[in-house]
Structure formats: structure tokens, C-alpha cells
């Protein structure tokens, strides 16, 4: 249901160009919403979907008696079709917030739903998952919180299965992950919800569902990776997550993703890459990470190899995610002679320089990573030189973006300091002229003058 | 962006890394007017840095919801029945059957024919229900393991464990807790009806939908009709049974034939 191979495409009612145009409009609307901190609003998700969904808006609000009737039929009806039909009606009703409220206040309703979610009749399980899906759209945190206690139980049951081949279980798992991800985005999540999630076995279940291997399902992993990201970036207790193996799991997942990206053209891997990159990057900033880092896991240069394979993939499929990948590279290299050495020994400087033409944000990040390497001293700068670095720097000095130029100046200082002959070569390549254009720029002039002095007088 | 050819091989190779080059800093590096110092960067939830990725995520979700809104058509096949002995469930779609098979016939206990959601739970069941050594040990030490993976707690009785599951792991409080385990005698007249009654549950209500059931502690055994039930032990303590009830009892016709 969630995975794209299974969903049926609606017949195209309009041309491809119109679709592209619509998608641009949707994107613009979402950006606006995010800036206004409204992106979590479920209405944004619903409004679009309702327009396109076959059934359209539901007019009816169900009361207690009706909900009870549907639940009873679903649970105990004699005919398969009857039971399924009851759940479909219930699900439609749950599109209305009033009905959602009534549902959660009705005693035993969640319990019944949980029972149906673990039914051995696949069709019922699927419809129950859709009901859960509706509930997780609620604007009212009370509704979504009502579902939370069941999650631990459901995850135990569902993750106990060898879920490779049992599609309804995967669907339910995905629905659960999605519902949880909505819950974790609520404004009050850091104070109320995340602490209790961290106090339960949910994080361990989540990490288990993210373990690479034959059982890993993309749709499920995407949802739970986002859950993990929301927990991590809320910064409630990341040290705990690290002790539970979050760094290790995410690291292995990164390696797995890079492997997958090489094997298949499958669109959708970037949906998983994004939260994994974010989770890793943020976790690396924790003090606890350093302790773990001293163990093998985070000195493994395969992580760097994997990241570059992903960067190449992102450049093709989703360039807007490049900054996130480079953010991880920064956090990996900032305080790590080991990873800086890996960049050099794996010959990754040149590919890195290739990214300098993508965008200003990307360029600043690339230059920052290069600075991370160069600031470690002469042994590192020696390996950066000669190569294409100088001509790349001369190119970036031609940028008009102040931040890009500023970062280039920082890198030049380090090179002049640690690499004999660098200043000389810079001069020979008309470096002074390149610097001159920025002599009047407030944020840059001090550094420009300093470099001019060093280049000329040593 | 050309990657060095050896990179892919490196990814597939063993973990590890080259010896790091020696670090040797000059105090002049990054001093005024320069300002560079390597820094770990952390972004909180609402940071603008996440805008692009968040928007992509939402676009994906919107697409998904559009598909979820309508009911997908499922490929149907001519009706067929489950081939497992004693089961006559009929199906019109392969994934329904797959699901049914896995739920009711996978991970089946060979002693009592209950089916379990996972191999792990089946193992726990066999240990607790069919291993006499377990019973002996349980008299002296905490043997009932918590059923949630990752939780290492052990308990003296299954009731204590049940309480732990409810309090600590938020399991539903009364989910099938009240269903007593029926003791079984040898085939009796009306055994077929008894089997049917068990499939449906105590009160004639279908027992499907209950993947995990907990039988209440029965303090005293039910009244025994003379003779027939003595062969079977009533000492079996209450425990949390994860089995699908439908498979219990004398369902297998094969077994019955043996006794005849």
C-alpha cells in the first residue's frame, strides 16, 4: 500500500507539463509552510490528498453508537466482506476530527483496533492499518498520544515475524512508523512524548528495524529513520541512544545504502539517505560519540567511501540533499586525523573539488572540509598539493558570494602556512589579481590584505 | 563526479583504516584576521538547513496519501483452499493465503499445535509448557523471561511476568487475559463440537484478531469427570500463550487415526 511497487497509479487526467507545474507549486507551498513553522500541519498533507482521492470529502460525522457498531462488525462479523466493509466505513469516518475524538474516547476502541492490526486475515489487517493512518493525521495530540501505548506491543508482535514475505505486516509496520513520526513532530514532543519514548523499548525496536540485511524493508526503514531523526534533533537524550547502538546502526545502514545505490536505479533510496545522514551528523556532535568513536566503528574508512558513493548518487538524483551529505563529511573530518587521512589515501579530494560548481552552499561546505584536512598540518597539506586544488581555489576566488570567497581565503592561509611553495605557485598563477577584486569588501578585506602580505613577503 | 575505481572495492572490503598522518599545528593557523577552526556542527529541529529535505519528505508523503486514499485493486486468483491437514480455509488472493499460512501454520508447536508469531516465541512456549526440567527449575529460581526482545528481566511466575509486560511495556491489560486454558482429555463423544467451540473461543465469538493471549492463572483445576482426564496433568501453570487458538486441540485427523 505504501510502497510504490504496489500502489496503482491514477489515470493521468492532465499532461506531464501540467504535473510538473503542479509539483513546483506544491513545493513552493511546502517551503512557505515550513518557514512559517507550519509544515507539521496535517492539513497540508490532507488537503492535497483529498482533492485527488477518489472518495472526496466525507460529510458524515459518526457518533459513539455507530463507531461501536462498526467495530463490532469488524471484529465479529461472519462474512469477510461485511467485516472489511465495516472497517472501510470506519476509516472514512475517521477523516473527520470529531469522529477521531469520539473514537479515542470510546472504551476499548484502540484495543480493538490493535487486535485487528494483528489479525490473521490480511484484508482486515490492511484496513485497520489505514484506520491507524487516519488517526495519525489528527491535529489533536490527544488522538495521536492515544495510539502510543499500543506501539510497543505492536512492534513486538510485528518485528517478531520474518516479515520479508508478509506484506500486510510490512504495511502495518510502515503505518506505525508513520504514525509515530507524526507524533514526534508535535510541538510538545520534546517535553512530553520523546522522554517517554526514550524510556521505553521503542528505540531498541526502531534500531532493530533499521538493521541492514535481508529483512530490511525500504518503506518501513524510511519511516523509522525519520522517527529517529526527530528524536535525535530534539536533543533530549542522545547519549542514551548512543549506548543503545544508534551510531553503530546508522553507520552500518549508511554502508548498506551505498551498496544499494550501486546496485539499483531504484528511486526512493534518497528518502532513506536523508534521515540517516541527519541522524549520524547530529549524533556525532555528542560527547558520548567520541567514546564510541575511539572504537573501531567510527574509524572505519568504509564510512567515507560510502558517503562519497552517496554524494555521487545525490548529485544525480537529489542535488538539494548534497549539503546534508557534506554536513556529515564535516562532522566526520573536523576532529579526526583518521578520516582526514582516509580522504587523502582514498583519492577523494578531486571528486570533492568537482562539487564546487554546484551551488554556493555546497561550495562553502566543500571548502570547509578541505580546511578540516589542511589545518591538521604539513603532512596533510603535502598530500593536498599540487594537484587541482590551486586552480579550483583560483576559480572560487572569482565567485561573488562572500562566504565562498571567505572560506577560500581561510584555506589559502593554511596552505601558505604549511606547504612550502604554495604561495609561490599562487603568485605565478595570478593569484594576486584574483585577490584584488575583494579588497574593498568589508568582510573580506582584512584577510585579503593579510594573504597579499604573506604571498609577497613570506 | 568521477569516483576512483578502487572506491567501490573498498566499500566491499574489510573494516579498518590507514594509519593517520601525524598532526602538527602551527599556532598562527586561524589567528586574526583569519578565523577557521574545525567545528562539529549540530542542527536543531526547526533549522532552515533542513528545509529542502523536509520539503522532499512531505512531497513523498503527499504522493503516498494520494495512493492510500483509493482502494487498490488486488490481483485475484481462482479460489483455492489451504492444504494443511485439518484446515479448510479458502482464499481468492495469494497474499491472503501467505498471510494466513504464516499466522496459523508457521512456527507451530509440535506438541500442542498452537501457532506463534515468531520462532522466538515458539521456543519460549515450548520451554515453558513442554519442558519438565523448566518446571523443576522454576520452583527455585526466576525462569519466566520477559517476552519483549531486549528486555532481560526474568520472573518467578508467569503472572509476575504478565504484570511486568503491562506495567513496563504497556501491553493491553485485559487482552485475552481471562481465557482459561482448557484441559483436554482423550477423544470424547462430541469432540468435534469441542474443537469447533475452541476455534470460536469461549462464547462463540471468533478468536481471530487475538495474536497474543494470556490465560489466567487457574488456581484449581476444573472438575474432572471420572477416569478419563487423569492421564493429563493439571499442574500446568498459567502462562502467557501466544498461540492462535484455532490450532489447538485435536485438530489433526492424522493423530486421531493413530489412536484408533
XYZ file of C-alpha atoms in Angstrom:
718
model
C 0.000 0.000 0.000
C 2.720 2.414 0.874
C 5.455 1.046 -1.277
C 5.361 2.323 -4.724
C 5.548 -1.008 -6.469
C 2.221 -1.959 -5.040
C 0.319 1.253 -5.441
C -1.680 1.721 -8.581
C -1.183 4.924 -10.484
C -4.220 7.016 -11.100
C -5.053 7.544 -14.769
C -3.440 10.768 -15.897
C -6.060 13.405 -16.233
C -3.602 16.026 -17.318
C -0.370 16.342 -19.254
C 3.162 15.844 -17.973
C 3.945 19.528 -18.126
C 0.968 20.341 -16.002
C 2.071 17.735 -13.486
C 5.494 19.324 -13.288
C 3.967 22.701 -12.831
C 1.713 21.413 -10.085
C 4.633 19.799 -8.353
C 6.543 23.078 -8.378
C 3.528 24.798 -6.869
C 3.241 22.159 -4.188
C 6.920 22.506 -3.418
C 6.621 26.270 -3.119
C 3.643 25.922 -0.816
C 5.545 23.490 1.381
C 8.577 25.767 1.602
C 6.384 28.641 2.634
C 4.694 26.467 5.205
C 7.990 25.348 6.646
C 9.242 28.862 7.031
C 6.121 29.691 8.901
C 6.721 26.611 11.015
C 3.539 25.120 9.727
C 4.975 22.169 7.911
C 3.901 19.703 10.535
C 0.317 20.685 9.931
C -1.526 17.630 8.848
C -3.935 19.760 6.902
C -1.227 20.322 4.348
C -0.956 16.628 3.829
C -4.667 16.069 3.790
C -5.829 18.901 1.547
C -3.784 17.765 -1.402
C -4.705 14.147 -0.916
C -8.393 14.837 -0.528
C -8.534 16.684 -3.806
C -7.165 13.737 -5.619
C -8.632 10.873 -3.654
C -11.485 9.075 -5.295
C -13.908 9.369 -2.464
C -13.515 13.058 -1.805
C -14.746 14.635 1.388
C -16.680 12.741 3.984
C -19.780 14.570 5.068
C -20.850 12.359 7.912
C -19.668 12.517 11.495
C -20.071 9.245 13.346
C -21.238 9.030 16.901
C -20.367 6.528 19.591
C -23.094 4.093 18.671
C -22.064 3.977 15.051
C -18.402 3.523 15.839
C -19.246 0.718 18.223
C -21.332 -0.920 15.565
C -18.533 -0.773 13.025
C -16.035 -2.160 15.492
C -18.321 -4.984 16.476
C -18.947 -5.907 12.876
C -15.278 -5.752 12.063
C -14.357 -7.950 14.963
C -17.176 -10.456 14.909
C -18.953 -10.257 11.615
C -19.472 -13.600 9.987
C -18.840 -12.558 6.415
C -15.398 -11.436 5.345
C -16.841 -8.746 3.103
C -19.015 -7.435 5.902
C -16.075 -7.121 8.268
C -13.943 -5.397 5.708
C -16.765 -3.077 4.764
C -17.255 -2.039 8.366
C -13.611 -1.069 8.632
C -13.738 0.864 5.377
C -16.700 2.856 6.665
C -14.928 3.465 9.931
C -11.811 4.610 8.155
C -13.725 7.096 6.065
C -15.368 8.421 9.173
C -12.020 8.835 10.854
C -11.144 11.517 8.345
C -13.215 13.855 10.494
C -11.608 15.184 13.675
C -14.892 14.928 15.575
C -15.068 11.236 14.804
C -11.435 10.786 15.767
C -12.129 12.312 19.168
C -15.149 10.128 19.715
C -13.187 7.074 18.694
C -10.375 7.546 21.157
C -12.724 8.339 23.975
C -14.675 5.183 23.394
C -13.553 2.492 25.779
C -11.817 -0.424 24.140
C -11.681 1.131 20.701
C -7.904 1.315 20.479
C -7.657 -2.168 21.902
C -9.981 -3.488 19.229
C -8.028 -1.714 16.574
C -4.810 -3.212 17.892
C -6.412 -6.623 17.767
C -7.411 -6.092 14.160
C -3.937 -4.845 13.337
C -2.643 -8.231 14.370
C -5.412 -10.212 12.730
C -4.565 -13.261 10.701
C -6.904 -12.022 7.976
C -4.754 -9.872 5.723
C -7.559 -7.684 4.398
C -8.667 -6.737 7.868
C -5.136 -6.024 8.890
C -4.695 -3.711 5.939
C -7.900 -1.805 6.586
C -7.028 -1.498 10.264
C -3.670 -0.058 9.244
C -5.482 2.539 7.183
C -7.589 3.460 10.169
C -4.405 3.948 12.152
C -3.122 6.050 9.307
C -6.162 8.309 9.558
C -5.798 8.656 13.301
C -2.175 9.653 12.983
C -3.262 12.608 10.870
C -5.046 14.194 13.703
C -4.165 17.759 14.605
C -5.024 16.931 18.149
C -2.137 15.431 20.056
C -4.579 13.617 22.337
C -5.589 11.399 19.472
C -2.109 10.519 18.424
C -0.986 10.014 22.016
C -3.813 7.547 22.497
C -2.120 5.338 19.918
C 1.290 5.485 21.546
C 0.864 2.825 24.260
C -0.090 0.266 21.679
C 3.065 0.852 19.689
C 5.430 -1.109 21.881
C 3.129 -4.092 21.848
C 2.572 -3.910 18.115
C 6.243 -3.599 17.375
C 6.993 -6.696 19.455
C 4.415 -8.663 17.585
C 5.257 -7.323 14.166
C 9.015 -7.328 14.381
C 8.982 -10.876 15.662
C 7.869 -12.054 12.272
C 10.134 -12.769 9.404
C 8.439 -10.009 7.608
C 10.101 -10.414 4.239
C 7.179 -12.056 2.650
C 4.264 -10.977 4.713
C 3.136 -7.778 3.102
C 0.313 -6.814 5.456
C 2.757 -6.900 8.346
C 5.074 -4.604 6.468
C 2.207 -2.276 5.737
C 1.192 -2.165 9.358
C 4.771 -1.559 10.397
C 5.045 1.266 7.932
C 1.799 2.755 9.190
C 3.054 2.535 12.736
C 6.311 4.217 11.801
C 4.473 6.966 10.030
C 2.072 7.489 12.929
C 4.994 7.656 15.311
C 6.829 10.127 13.084
C 3.812 12.432 13.140
C 3.634 12.169 16.893
C 7.297 13.012 17.250
C 6.938 16.202 15.252
C 4.388 17.738 17.570
C 5.406 20.954 19.282
C 5.206 19.384 22.708
C 7.121 16.305 21.643
C 10.489 17.193 23.213
C 8.948 17.768 26.627
C 6.202 15.203 26.712
C 6.466 12.491 24.136
C 10.140 11.937 23.441
C 11.147 11.359 27.068
C 8.579 8.599 27.403
C 9.577 7.085 24.076
C 13.203 7.067 25.206
C 12.177 5.423 28.448
C 10.528 2.541 26.635
C 11.909 -0.211 24.440
C 10.778 1.662 21.331
C 14.250 2.932 20.416
C 15.627 -0.591 20.507
C 12.791 -1.796 18.286
C 13.384 1.044 15.908
C 17.069 0.332 15.661
C 16.310 -3.303 15.054
C 14.075 -2.344 12.142
C 16.957 -0.323 10.734
C 19.476 -3.143 10.806
C 20.788 -3.779 7.335
C 20.293 -7.249 5.995
C 17.840 -9.335 4.021
C 14.958 -8.349 6.297
C 15.358 -4.636 5.756
C 12.319 -3.158 4.056
C 12.717 0.263 2.483
C 9.273 1.637 3.294
C 9.489 0.576 6.911
C 13.070 1.769 7.290
C 12.219 5.192 5.856
C 9.510 5.791 8.440
C 11.567 4.694 11.411
C 14.662 6.536 10.231
C 12.604 9.714 10.228
C 11.358 8.872 13.714
C 14.940 8.528 14.841
C 15.875 11.820 13.234
C 13.081 13.675 15.033
C 14.150 12.195 18.336
C 17.818 12.973 17.779
C 17.416 16.553 16.577
C 15.196 17.305 19.565
C 18.275 16.699 21.668
C 16.527 15.182 24.657
C 18.878 12.323 25.498
C 21.110 11.382 22.626
C 23.687 9.834 24.914
C 21.161 7.122 25.704
C 20.581 6.422 22.033
C 24.299 6.087 21.530
C 24.591 3.498 24.296
C 21.804 1.577 22.588
C 23.854 1.421 19.417
C 22.288 4.155 17.322
C 25.614 5.331 15.907
C 26.616 1.833 15.039
C 23.291 1.010 13.394
C 23.164 4.207 11.381
C 26.761 3.721 10.300
C 26.044 0.211 9.059
C 22.924 1.461 7.346
C 24.961 4.096 5.558
C 27.278 1.410 4.238
C 24.294 -0.647 3.175
C 22.699 2.297 1.394
C 25.866 2.967 -0.549
C 25.893 -0.650 -1.617
C 22.257 -0.482 -2.668
C 22.805 2.689 -4.621
C 25.444 0.968 -6.697
C 23.230 -1.987 -7.466
C 19.995 -0.389 -8.442
C 18.399 2.524 -10.165
C 15.610 2.343 -7.650
C 14.247 5.744 -6.857
C 13.459 6.130 -3.234
C 16.813 5.446 -1.655
C 17.288 9.160 -1.104
C 14.196 9.055 1.114
C 16.170 6.870 3.471
C 19.500 8.578 2.917
C 18.245 11.923 4.208
C 17.266 10.936 7.761
C 20.293 8.639 8.057
C 22.665 11.456 7.131
C 20.951 13.765 9.589
C 20.901 11.237 12.413
C 24.576 10.428 12.035
C 25.657 14.040 11.709
C 23.813 15.160 14.815
C 24.850 12.172 16.905
C 28.493 12.796 16.075
C 28.291 16.098 17.917
C 27.514 14.369 21.202
C 30.276 13.912 23.751
C 29.304 10.271 24.068
C 30.085 9.792 20.406
C 33.725 10.423 20.996
C 33.984 7.450 23.295
C 32.318 5.240 20.751
C 34.413 6.751 18.009
C 37.552 5.503 19.595
C 36.316 2.014 18.994
C 36.618 0.601 15.521
C 33.240 1.543 14.235
C 33.812 5.178 13.567
C 37.357 4.951 12.371
C 36.269 2.676 9.592
C 37.180 4.354 6.343
C 34.405 2.486 4.567
C 32.135 5.138 6.043
C 33.953 7.755 3.997
C 33.832 5.569 0.898
C 30.098 5.032 1.407
C 29.464 8.718 1.890
C 31.147 9.618 -1.379
C 29.212 6.984 -3.259
C 26.081 8.532 -1.791
C 27.220 12.036 -2.694
C 27.607 10.948 -6.279
C 24.149 9.406 -6.166
C 22.646 12.547 -4.664
C 24.291 14.687 -7.288
C 22.313 12.737 -9.870
C 19.032 12.188 -8.076
C 18.622 14.878 -5.453
C 21.216 17.666 -5.501
C 19.294 19.555 -2.831
C 20.463 16.904 -0.362
C 24.157 17.454 -1.067
C 24.550 19.921 1.799
C 23.325 17.277 4.223
C 25.857 14.775 2.936
C 28.635 17.330 3.209
C 27.496 18.245 6.700
C 28.193 14.649 7.673
C 31.567 14.798 5.986
C 32.383 17.889 8.014
C 31.430 16.221 11.276
C 33.417 13.131 10.360
C 36.577 15.035 9.470
C 36.565 18.004 11.859
C 38.310 16.319 14.767
C 39.524 13.149 13.100
C 43.031 12.790 11.702
C 41.963 9.286 10.746
C 39.142 10.342 8.447
C 41.153 13.215 7.020
C 43.835 10.718 6.135
C 41.211 8.475 4.554
C 40.080 11.306 2.294
C 43.638 11.585 1.071
C 44.501 7.919 0.816
C 41.274 7.064 -0.992
C 41.885 9.825 -3.550
C 38.721 11.681 -2.765
C 39.997 15.232 -2.965
C 39.445 15.547 -6.656
C 35.853 14.253 -6.576
C 35.249 16.678 -3.753
C 36.514 19.560 -5.832
C 34.052 18.604 -8.546
C 31.247 19.645 -6.286
C 32.463 23.214 -6.165
C 30.340 24.168 -9.144
C 27.010 23.006 -7.736
C 25.912 25.872 -5.502
C 27.236 28.398 -3.032
C 26.090 26.436 -0.013
C 27.758 23.309 -1.333
C 30.942 25.201 -2.164
C 31.252 26.616 1.336
C 30.867 23.142 2.774
C 33.413 21.619 0.408
C 35.917 24.321 1.307
C 35.231 23.786 4.999
C 36.007 20.097 4.684
C 39.214 20.927 2.852
C 40.112 23.282 5.674
C 39.480 20.462 8.146
C 42.118 18.448 6.314
C 44.603 21.291 5.777
C 44.548 22.536 9.366
C 45.981 19.247 10.602
C 49.402 20.339 9.413
C 52.178 19.895 6.861
C 51.777 16.141 6.419
C 48.229 16.724 5.251
C 48.872 19.782 3.121
C 51.651 17.950 1.399
C 49.152 15.407 0.169
C 46.795 18.157 -0.970
C 49.477 19.604 -3.191
C 49.976 20.165 -6.048
C 47.030 18.668 -7.861
C 43.935 20.551 -8.995
C 43.452 22.313 -5.678
C 45.148 25.547 -6.666
C 43.214 26.061 -9.856
C 39.963 25.242 -8.035
C 40.780 27.883 -5.459
C 41.505 30.441 -8.096
C 38.088 29.634 -9.535
C 36.311 30.063 -6.241
C 38.062 33.367 -5.699
C 36.180 34.517 -8.758
C 32.839 33.869 -7.064
C 30.886 36.826 -5.891
C 29.492 35.056 -2.841
C 31.284 36.430 0.238
C 31.091 33.247 2.220
C 32.589 31.145 -0.550
C 35.417 33.600 -1.016
C 35.934 33.903 2.725
C 36.308 30.169 3.121
C 38.727 30.093 0.189
C 40.857 32.695 1.951
C 40.938 30.564 5.090
C 42.121 27.589 3.106
C 44.784 29.656 1.399
C 46.169 30.795 4.724
C 46.527 27.219 5.864
C 48.193 26.176 2.622
C 50.607 29.104 2.704
C 51.449 28.222 6.305
C 52.035 24.514 5.907
C 53.037 23.943 2.329
C 56.283 25.392 1.083
C 55.953 26.580 -2.473
C 52.213 27.125 -2.261
C 52.463 30.900 -2.017
C 54.929 30.948 -4.862
C 52.720 28.881 -7.116
C 49.756 31.073 -6.187
C 51.630 34.167 -7.273
C 52.674 32.561 -10.518
C 49.067 31.748 -11.332
C 47.976 35.370 -10.994
C 46.687 34.844 -7.518
C 47.204 38.473 -6.544
C 44.855 39.650 -9.237
C 42.285 37.177 -8.049
C 42.573 38.595 -4.539
C 42.357 42.193 -5.687
C 38.709 42.112 -6.613
C 37.794 41.611 -2.981
C 39.982 44.330 -1.457
C 37.025 46.581 -0.814
C 34.642 44.024 0.590
C 34.153 44.634 4.305
C 34.024 41.027 5.452
C 36.997 40.033 3.337
C 39.460 42.888 3.198
C 41.464 42.099 6.339
C 42.089 38.583 5.235
C 42.807 39.638 1.654
C 45.484 42.043 2.810
C 46.993 39.505 5.149
C 47.269 36.985 2.326
C 48.769 39.512 -0.004
C 51.445 40.212 2.601
C 52.208 36.536 3.157
C 52.351 35.803 -0.560
C 54.713 38.649 -1.262
C 56.905 38.550 1.806
C 56.579 35.066 3.185
C 31.648 13.402 -10.326
C 34.119 10.673 -11.068
C 34.958 8.392 -8.209
C 38.223 6.453 -8.095
C 37.527 2.885 -9.278
C 39.062 1.357 -6.162
C 36.427 3.035 -4.010
C 33.682 0.547 -4.689
C 36.027 -2.293 -3.898
C 36.972 -0.550 -0.677
C 33.343 -0.377 0.362
C 33.008 -4.090 -0.129
C 36.243 -4.786 1.713
C 37.017 -5.264 5.372
C 36.532 -2.601 8.027
C 39.578 -0.623 9.056
C 41.612 2.369 8.049
C 45.101 3.502 7.209
C 47.358 4.850 9.932
C 46.530 8.551 10.362
C 49.143 11.033 9.231
C 50.890 12.910 12.028
C 49.160 16.098 13.149
C 51.354 19.148 13.596
C 49.769 22.520 14.078
C 51.249 25.968 13.864
C 49.756 28.359 16.418
C 49.496 31.003 13.700
C 46.843 28.984 11.901
C 43.409 30.523 12.109
C 44.559 33.567 14.081
C 43.211 37.035 13.357
C 42.218 38.175 10.843
C 41.643 34.543 9.994
C 39.167 32.554 11.977
C 38.986 28.997 10.842
C 38.811 26.224 13.399
C 37.348 22.800 12.739
C 33.919 22.584 14.311
C 31.309 19.930 14.808
C 28.048 21.322 13.569
C 24.686 20.475 15.075
C 21.293 21.470 13.717
C 18.161 21.538 15.844
C 14.689 20.623 14.640
C 13.486 23.817 13.112
C 16.685 24.909 11.429
C 16.453 26.227 7.881
C 19.188 23.844 6.859
C 16.592 21.084 6.891
C 14.179 22.868 4.616
C 14.997 21.076 1.386
C 14.985 17.601 2.861
C 11.764 18.279 4.781
C 10.002 19.508 1.697
C 11.052 16.406 -0.229
C 9.788 14.245 2.594
C 6.417 15.963 2.520
C 6.108 15.666 -1.216
C 6.688 11.964 -0.843
C 4.056 11.702 1.878
C 1.548 13.617 -0.199
C 2.077 11.205 -3.045
C 1.653 8.285 -0.719
C -1.586 9.625 0.701
C -2.987 10.089 -2.757
C -2.498 6.414 -3.328
C -3.772 5.367 0.084
C -6.981 7.327 -0.364
C -8.261 4.991 -3.025
C -8.600 1.270 -2.552
C -6.012 -0.570 -4.601
C -7.172 -3.361 -6.845
C -5.674 -6.651 -5.869
C -4.972 -9.438 -8.275
C -7.353 -12.264 -7.628
C -6.974 -15.928 -8.500
C -9.494 -18.749 -8.737
C -10.420 -19.820 -5.233
C -8.292 -22.479 -3.589
C -8.054 -23.993 -0.148
C -5.257 -24.297 2.350
C -3.540 -27.642 2.011
C -2.538 -28.111 5.613
C -4.272 -31.122 7.133
C -7.396 -30.171 9.001
C -7.543 -26.606 7.696
C -10.120 -25.808 5.079
C -9.787 -22.068 4.762
C -10.450 -20.798 1.265
C -8.679 -17.951 -0.482
C -9.047 -15.797 -3.527
C -5.735 -13.991 -3.387
C -2.223 -15.253 -2.903
C -1.057 -12.761 -0.325
C -4.070 -13.531 1.844
C -3.032 -17.131 1.797
C 0.559 -16.286 2.516
C -0.537 -14.303 5.490
C -2.875 -16.997 6.740
C -0.259 -19.680 6.379
C 2.311 -17.733 8.241
C -0.044 -16.741 11.022
C -1.624 -20.131 11.604
C 0.725 -22.761 10.288
C 4.156 -21.255 10.614
C 6.022 -21.610 13.920
C 3.719 -24.358 15.134
C 4.346 -26.247 18.322
C 4.611 -29.924 17.537
C 3.307 -30.873 20.968
C 0.111 -28.915 21.150
C -0.187 -27.416 17.679
C -0.503 -23.822 18.771
C 0.863 -21.395 16.213
C 3.083 -18.480 17.176
C 4.049 -15.178 15.579
C 7.755 -15.957 15.670
C 10.293 -18.694 16.206
C 11.457 -16.982 19.322
C 8.058 -17.030 20.934
C 7.582 -20.622 19.896
C 10.814 -21.535 21.626
C 9.698 -19.752 24.768
C 6.396 -21.586 24.668
C 7.970 -24.995 24.276
C 10.308 -24.300 27.143
C 7.578 -23.136 29.463
C 4.853 -25.563 28.518
C 6.541 -28.741 27.444
C 9.795 -28.944 29.294
C 9.570 -30.664 32.662
C 13.027 -29.520 33.648
C 11.802 -25.952 33.277
C 9.069 -26.645 35.798
C 11.548 -28.044 38.282
C 13.926 -25.138 37.924
C 11.067 -22.670 38.103
C 10.342 -23.802 41.610
C 13.679 -22.492 42.740
C 14.553 -19.568 40.548
C 13.199 -16.897 38.233
C 12.642 -18.623 34.929
C 9.927 -16.704 33.134
C 11.672 -14.484 30.687
C 10.185 -11.179 29.569
C 8.812 -11.570 26.061
C 9.981 -8.240 24.744
C 13.227 -8.556 22.870
C 15.964 -6.537 24.503
C 14.445 -6.780 27.969
C 16.407 -9.176 30.164
C 14.058 -9.368 33.145
C 13.082 -12.770 34.458
C 10.226 -13.650 36.770
C 9.213 -16.270 39.240
C 5.742 -16.745 37.893
C 4.045 -16.024 34.657
C 1.663 -13.755 36.491
C 4.590 -11.587 37.569
C 5.781 -11.544 34.041
C 2.362 -10.562 32.791
C 2.326 -7.690 35.240
C 5.706 -6.564 34.037
C 4.550 -6.642 30.418
C 1.588 -4.491 31.289
C 3.363 -2.030 33.544
C 6.690 -1.722 31.827
C 5.930 -2.426 28.182
C 2.393 -1.114 28.113
C 0.803 -4.319 26.921
C -3.000 -4.242 26.894
C -4.244 -5.039 30.378
C -7.032 -7.384 29.643
C -6.177 -8.674 26.256
C -7.446 -12.248 26.422
C -6.230 -12.473 29.981
C -9.419 -14.136 31.060
C -9.416 -17.072 28.769
C -8.681 -20.173 30.830
C -6.748 -22.939 29.284
C -8.998 -25.868 28.649
C -7.654 -29.187 29.770
C -8.030 -31.861 27.241
C -8.954 -35.436 27.715
C -8.731 -38.165 25.117
C -11.222 -38.028 22.305
C -14.649 -37.896 23.802
C -18.031 -38.042 22.254
C -18.729 -34.659 20.824
C -15.007 -33.941 20.452
C -15.681 -32.424 17.059
C -18.028 -29.884 18.630
C -15.493 -29.177 21.311
C -12.872 -28.440 18.711
C -15.261 -26.145 16.945
C -16.071 -24.394 20.186
C -12.402 -23.853 20.870
C -11.826 -22.428 17.424
C -14.551 -19.950 18.037
C -13.467 -19.162 21.574
C -15.376 -19.402 24.798
C -18.541 -17.659 23.931
C -18.859 -18.487 20.298
C -17.013 -15.328 19.311
C -14.394 -15.841 16.574
C -10.979 -15.847 18.139
C -9.164 -14.295 15.224
C -7.575 -10.989 15.800
C -6.037 -12.161 19.042
C -2.489 -12.861 18.206
C -1.386 -12.846 21.771
C -3.489 -14.198 24.546
C -2.816 -14.613 28.162
C -4.538 -17.336 30.075
C -5.394 -16.538 33.625
C -3.857 -18.431 36.450
C -6.126 -21.247 37.290
C -5.830 -21.955 40.914
C -7.957 -25.050 40.946
C -8.406 -27.485 38.150
C -11.867 -27.774 36.638
C -13.974 -30.658 37.962
C -12.889 -33.920 36.391
C -15.251 -36.439 35.036
C -14.378 -39.805 36.465
C -11.413 -41.580 34.979
C -10.793 -40.029 31.629
C -8.816 -36.908 32.417
C -6.377 -38.282 34.955
C -3.878 -39.140 32.274
C -3.325 -35.443 31.672
C -1.594 -33.208 34.134
C -3.455 -30.264 35.603
C -0.307 -28.955 37.147
C 0.459 -26.914 34.088
C 0.722 -23.386 35.410
C -0.951 -20.493 33.730
C 1.280 -18.794 31.312
C 1.120 -16.339 28.534
C 0.229 -18.253 25.453
C 0.907 -16.527 22.219
C -0.669 -19.146 20.104
C -3.528 -18.712 17.752
C -6.251 -20.649 19.444
C -7.569 -22.148 16.288
C -4.849 -24.733 16.061
C -5.287 -26.185 19.474
C -6.835 -29.400 20.495
C -7.374 -32.484 18.433
C -7.438 -30.736 15.119
C -5.246 -33.154 13.312
C -7.211 -36.038 11.908
C -3.936 -37.900 11.490
C -3.424 -38.013 15.227
C -6.887 -39.236 15.876
C -6.499 -42.034 13.418
C -3.434 -43.219 15.237
C -5.382 -43.841 18.408
C -7.953 -45.808 16.540
